[in-house]
Coordinates of N, CA and C in Angstrom, one line a residue:
M22 N 135.5 22.7 71.5 CA 134.9 21.9 70.5 C 134.9 22.7 69.2
K23 N 135.2 22.0 68.1 CA 135.3 22.6 66.8 C 133.9 22.8 66.2
V24 N 133.7 24.0 65.5 CA 132.5 24.3 64.9 C 132.6 24.0 63.4
I25 N 131.7 23.2 62.8 CA 131.7 22.9 61.4 C 131.1 24.1 60.6
T26 N 131.9 24.6 59.7 CA 131.4 25.8 58.9 C 131.4 25.5 57.4
S27 N 131.8 24.3 57.0 CA 131.9 24.1 55.5 C 130.9 23.0 55.1
K28 N 130.3 23.3 53.9 CA 129.4 22.3 53.3 C 130.1 21.1 52.8
E29 N 131.4 21.2 52.7 CA 132.2 20.1 52.2 C 132.6 19.1 53.3
N30 N 132.3 19.4 54.5 CA 132.7 18.6 55.7 C 131.9 17.3 55.6
K31 N 132.6 16.1 55.8 CA 131.9 14.8 55.6 C 130.9 14.6 56.7
T32 N 131.0 15.1 57.9 CA 129.9 15.0 58.9 C 128.7 15.7 58.5
F33 N 128.9 16.9 57.9 CA 127.7 17.7 57.4 C 127.0 16.9 56.3
K34 N 127.8 16.4 55.4 CA 127.3 15.6 54.2 C 126.5 14.4 54.7
F35 N 127.1 13.7 55.7 CA 126.4 12.5 56.3 C 125.0 12.9 56.9
V36 N 125.0 13.9 57.7 CA 123.8 14.3 58.4 C 122.8 14.8 57.4
K37 N 123.2 15.6 56.5 CA 122.3 16.2 55.4 C 121.8 15.0 54.5
G38 N 122.6 14.0 54.3 CA 122.1 12.9 53.5 C 121.0 12.1 54.1
L39 N 120.9 12.1 55.5 CA 119.9 11.4 56.2 C 118.5 12.1 56.0
L40 N 118.5 13.3 55.4 CA 117.2 13.9 55.1 C 116.5 13.2 53.9
D41 N 117.3 12.6 53.1 CA 116.7 11.8 51.9 C 116.4 10.4 52.3
K42 N 115.3 9.9 52.0 CA 114.8 8.6 52.4 C 115.8 7.5 51.9
K43 N 116.4 7.7 50.8 CA 117.3 6.6 50.2 C 118.6 6.5 51.1
N44 N 118.9 7.4 51.9 CA 120.1 7.3 52.7 C 119.9 6.9 54.1
R45 N 118.7 6.5 54.5 CA 118.3 6.2 55.8 C 118.4 4.7 56.1
E46 N 119.3 4.0 55.5 CA 119.4 2.6 55.7 C 119.6 2.2 57.2
N47 N 120.6 2.7 57.8 CA 120.9 2.3 59.2 C 120.7 3.4 60.2
F48 N 120.5 4.6 59.8 CA 120.4 5.7 60.8 C 119.2 6.6 60.5
F49 N 118.7 7.3 61.5 CA 117.7 8.3 61.2 C 117.9 9.5 62.2
I50 N 117.2 10.6 61.9 CA 117.3 11.8 62.6 C 116.1 12.1 63.5
I51 N 116.3 12.5 64.7 CA 115.2 13.1 65.5 C 115.6 14.5 65.7
E52 N 114.6 15.4 65.7 CA 114.9 16.8 65.9 C 114.0 17.5 66.9
G53 N 114.6 18.4 67.7 CA 113.9 19.1 68.7 C 114.2 18.7 70.1
I54 N 114.0 19.6 71.0 CA 114.4 19.3 72.4 C 113.5 18.2 73.0
K55 N 112.2 18.3 72.7 CA 111.3 17.3 73.3 C 111.6 15.9 72.8
N56 N 111.8 15.7 71.5 CA 112.1 14.4 70.9 C 113.4 13.8 71.5
V57 N 114.5 14.7 71.6 CA 115.7 14.2 72.2 C 115.6 13.8 73.6
E58 N 114.8 14.6 74.4 CA 114.5 14.2 75.8 C 113.8 12.9 75.9
E59 N 112.8 12.7 75.1 CA 112.0 11.5 75.1 C 112.9 10.3 74.7
A60 N 113.7 10.4 73.7 CA 114.6 9.3 73.3 C 115.6 9.0 74.4
S61 N 116.1 10.0 75.1 CA 117.0 9.8 76.2 C 116.3 9.1 77.3
K62 N 115.0 9.5 77.7 CA 114.3 8.8 78.7 C 114.0 7.3 78.4
A63 N 113.9 7.0 77.1 CA 113.7 5.7 76.6 C 115.0 4.8 76.6
G64 N 116.1 5.5 76.9 CA 117.4 4.8 77.0 C 118.1 4.7 75.7
A65 N 117.8 5.5 74.7 CA 118.5 5.5 73.4 C 119.9 6.0 73.6
S66 N 120.8 5.4 72.8 CA 122.2 5.9 72.7 C 122.3 6.6 71.4
F67 N 122.8 7.8 71.4 CA 122.9 8.6 70.2 C 124.2 8.4 69.5
E68 N 124.1 8.2 68.2 CA 125.4 8.1 67.4 C 126.0 9.5 67.4
M69 N 125.2 10.5 67.3 CA 125.7 11.8 67.1 C 124.6 12.8 67.7
L70 N 125.0 13.8 68.4 CA 124.1 14.8 68.9 C 124.6 16.1 68.3
C71 N 123.8 16.8 67.5 CA 124.2 18.0 66.7 C 123.5 19.2 67.3
F72 N 124.3 20.3 67.4 CA 123.8 21.5 67.9 C 124.1 22.7 67.0
S73 N 123.2 23.7 67.0 CA 123.5 24.9 66.3 C 124.5 25.7 67.2
E74 N 125.5 26.3 66.7 CA 126.5 27.0 67.5 C 125.9 28.0 68.4
D75 N 124.9 28.7 68.0 CA 124.4 29.8 68.8 C 123.5 29.3 69.9
R76 N 123.0 28.1 69.9 CA 122.1 27.5 70.9 C 122.8 26.5 71.8
Y77 N 124.1 26.2 71.6 CA 124.7 25.1 72.3 C 124.7 25.2 73.8
E78 N 125.2 26.4 74.3 CA 125.3 26.6 75.7 C 124.0 26.3 76.4
Q79 N 122.9 27.0 75.9 CA 121.6 26.9 76.5 C 121.1 25.4 76.5
L80 N 121.2 24.8 75.3 CA 120.6 23.5 75.2 C 121.4 22.4 75.9
A81 N 122.7 22.5 75.9 CA 123.5 21.5 76.6 C 123.2 21.5 78.1
E82 N 122.9 22.6 78.6 CA 122.6 22.7 80.0 C 121.2 22.1 80.3
S83 N 120.2 22.5 79.5 CA 118.8 22.0 79.7 C 118.7 20.5 79.4
L84 N 119.5 20.0 78.4 CA 119.4 18.6 78.1 C 120.3 17.7 79.0
R85 N 121.1 18.3 79.8 CA 122.1 17.6 80.6 C 122.9 16.6 79.8
I86 N 123.6 17.0 78.8 CA 124.2 16.1 77.8 C 125.3 15.2 78.5
S87 N 125.8 15.6 79.6 CA 126.8 14.8 80.2 C 126.2 13.5 80.7
A88 N 124.9 13.4 80.9 CA 124.2 12.2 81.4 C 123.8 11.3 80.2
L89 N 123.8 11.9 79.0 CA 123.3 11.1 77.8 C 124.4 10.2 77.3
K90 N 123.9 9.1 76.6 CA 124.8 8.2 75.9 C 125.1 8.7 74.5
I91 N 126.2 9.4 74.3 CA 126.4 10.0 73.0 C 127.7 9.5 72.4
G92 N 127.7 9.1 71.1 CA 128.9 8.7 70.4 C 129.8 9.9 70.1
Q93 N 129.1 11.0 69.6 CA 129.9 12.2 69.2 C 129.0 13.4 69.3
T94 N 129.5 14.5 69.8 CA 128.8 15.8 69.9 C 129.4 16.7 68.8
V95 N 128.5 17.3 68.0 CA 129.0 18.2 66.9 C 128.3 19.5 67.0
L96 N 129.1 20.6 66.7 CA 128.5 21.9 66.6 C 128.6 22.4 65.2
F97 N 127.4 22.9 64.7 CA 127.4 23.4 63.3 C 127.1 24.9 63.3
D98 N 127.7 25.6 62.4 CA 127.4 27.0 62.2 C 125.9 27.1 62.0
S99 N 125.4 28.2 62.5 CA 123.9 28.4 62.4 C 123.3 28.3 61.0
S100 N 124.0 28.8 60.0 CA 123.5 28.7 58.7 C 123.5 27.3 58.1
L101 N 124.6 26.5 58.5 CA 124.6 25.1 58.1 C 123.6 24.3 58.9
F102 N 123.4 24.6 60.1 CA 122.4 23.8 60.9 C 121.0 23.9 60.3
S103 N 120.7 25.1 59.8 CA 119.4 25.3 59.1 C 119.2 24.4 57.9
K104 N 120.4 24.1 57.3 CA 120.3 23.2 56.1 C 120.1 21.7 56.4
I105 N 120.5 21.3 57.6 CA 120.4 19.9 58.0 C 119.1 19.7 58.8
S106 N 118.4 20.8 59.1 CA 117.2 20.8 59.9 C 116.0 20.6 58.9
D107 N 115.0 19.8 59.3 CA 113.9 19.5 58.5 C 112.7 20.4 58.9
T108 N 112.9 21.3 59.8 CA 111.8 22.2 60.3 C 112.1 23.6 59.8
Q109 N 111.0 24.4 59.7 CA 111.2 25.8 59.3 C 111.9 26.7 60.3
T110 N 111.6 26.4 61.6 CA 112.2 27.2 62.7 C 113.0 26.2 63.6
P111 N 114.2 25.8 63.3 CA 114.9 24.8 64.1 C 115.1 25.2 65.5
Q112 N 115.1 24.2 66.4 CA 115.3 24.5 67.8 C 116.8 24.4 68.2
G113 N 117.6 24.0 67.3 CA 119.0 24.0 67.5 C 119.6 22.7 68.0
V114 N 118.8 21.7 68.0 CA 119.4 20.4 68.4 C 118.7 19.3 67.5
L115 N 119.5 18.3 67.1 CA 119.0 17.1 66.5 C 120.0 16.0 66.8
A116 N 119.4 14.8 66.7 CA 120.2 13.6 67.1 C 120.2 12.6 66.0
V117 N 121.2 11.9 65.8 CA 121.3 10.8 64.8 C 121.3 9.5 65.6
L118 N 120.4 8.6 65.4 CA 120.2 7.3 66.1 C 120.4 6.2 65.1
D119 N 120.9 5.0 65.6 CA 121.0 3.8 64.9 C 119.7 3.0 64.9
K120 N 119.2 2.7 63.8 CA 117.9 1.9 63.7 C 118.0 0.6 64.4
K121 N 119.2 0.0 64.4 CA 119.4 -1.4 64.9 C 119.2 -1.4 66.4
E122 N 119.4 -0.3 67.1 CA 119.4 -0.3 68.5 C 118.0 0.0 69.1
I123 N 117.0 0.2 68.2 CA 115.7 0.5 68.7 C 114.9 -0.7 69.0
K124 N 114.4 -0.7 70.2 CA 113.6 -1.9 70.7 C 112.1 -1.5 70.7
P125 N 111.3 -2.5 70.5 CA 109.8 -2.2 70.5 C 109.3 -1.6 71.9
I126 N 108.3 -0.8 71.8 CA 107.7 -0.3 73.0 C 106.8 -1.3 73.6
E127 N 107.0 -1.5 74.9 CA 106.2 -2.5 75.6 C 104.7 -2.1 75.8
K128 N 104.6 -0.8 76.3 CA 103.3 -0.3 76.6 C 103.3 1.2 76.3
I129 N 102.2 1.6 75.7 CA 101.9 3.0 75.3 C 100.7 3.4 76.1
E130 N 100.8 4.5 76.8 CA 99.6 5.0 77.5 C 98.7 5.6 76.4
P131 N 97.4 5.5 76.6 CA 96.5 6.1 75.6 C 96.7 7.5 75.3
K132 N 97.1 8.3 76.2 CA 97.3 9.8 76.0 C 98.6 10.0 75.1
D133 N 99.5 9.0 75.1 CA 100.7 9.1 74.3 C 100.6 8.7 72.9
V134 N 99.5 8.0 72.5 CA 99.4 7.5 71.2 C 99.5 8.6 70.1
F135 N 98.8 9.7 70.4 CA 98.8 10.8 69.4 C 100.2 11.4 69.2
V136 N 101.0 11.5 70.3 CA 102.4 12.0 70.3 C 103.2 11.0 69.4
V137 N 103.1 9.7 69.6 CA 103.9 8.8 68.8 C 103.5 8.9 67.3
L138 N 102.2 8.9 67.0 CA 101.8 9.0 65.6 C 102.3 10.3 65.0
K139 N 102.2 11.4 65.7 CA 102.6 12.7 65.2 C 104.1 12.7 65.0
T140 N 104.9 12.2 65.9 CA 106.3 12.1 65.7 C 106.7 11.2 64.5
C141 N 106.0 10.1 64.4 CA 106.3 9.3 63.2 C 106.0 10.0 61.9
R142 N 105.0 10.7 61.9 CA 104.6 11.5 60.6 C 105.6 12.6 60.4
I143 N 106.0 13.3 61.4 CA 106.9 14.4 61.2 C 108.3 13.9 60.8
Q144 N 108.7 12.8 61.4 CA 110.1 12.3 61.1 C 110.1 11.4 59.9
A145 N 108.9 11.2 59.3 CA 108.8 10.4 58.1 C 109.2 8.9 58.3
I146 N 108.9 8.5 59.5 CA 109.2 7.1 59.9 C 107.9 6.3 59.6
W147 N 107.9 5.6 58.5 CA 106.7 4.8 58.1 C 106.9 3.3 58.4
A148 N 106.8 3.0 59.6 CA 106.9 1.6 60.0 C 105.6 1.1 60.6
P149 N 105.4 -0.2 60.7 CA 104.1 -0.6 61.3 C 104.1 -0.3 62.7
L150 N 103.0 0.3 63.2 CA 102.8 0.7 64.6 C 101.5 0.0 65.0
Y151 N 101.5 -0.8 66.0 CA 100.4 -1.5 66.5 C 100.0 -1.0 67.9
V152 N 98.8 -0.5 68.1 CA 98.3 0.0 69.3 C 97.2 -0.8 69.8
L153 N 97.3 -1.4 70.9 CA 96.2 -2.2 71.5 C 95.5 -1.4 72.5
V154 N 94.2 -1.2 72.2 CA 93.4 -0.4 73.1 C 92.5 -1.3 73.9
P155 N 92.5 -1.2 75.2 CA 91.6 -2.1 76.0 C 90.1 -1.7 75.7
P156 N 89.2 -2.7 75.8 CA 87.8 -2.4 75.5 C 87.2 -1.5 76.6
Q157 N 86.3 -0.6 76.2 CA 85.6 0.3 77.2 C 84.5 -0.5 77.9
E158 N 84.4 -0.3 79.2 CA 83.4 -1.0 79.9 C 82.3 -0.1 80.3

């Protein structure tokens, strides 16, 4: 697999562009091992799965990427990966998903509400989120 090392690469420019709100029309980024695992469990198909070159072997094994629905797998040089990452200490993996393929969540367990809200805040996804809480008896 080829490693992207240039800032002029169009894949790098595409992913970096998704960090700006104005470029998120059809795609968005999720970042980190836990978020990628959760998206996979939810049945998401990834347009692109991006890895930092130095973390690829370890993460590919732990995420079992052969079982994921991935359009394209991309390796970035470590210094470039830090430029497309939105966190101070990147975990070495991020995914690009298509907004059109996201289906509403049928049921959210009460303990998961905080995780959903925190993830939305971190990823700057400001969409309506309705949580129905059963009355306490």
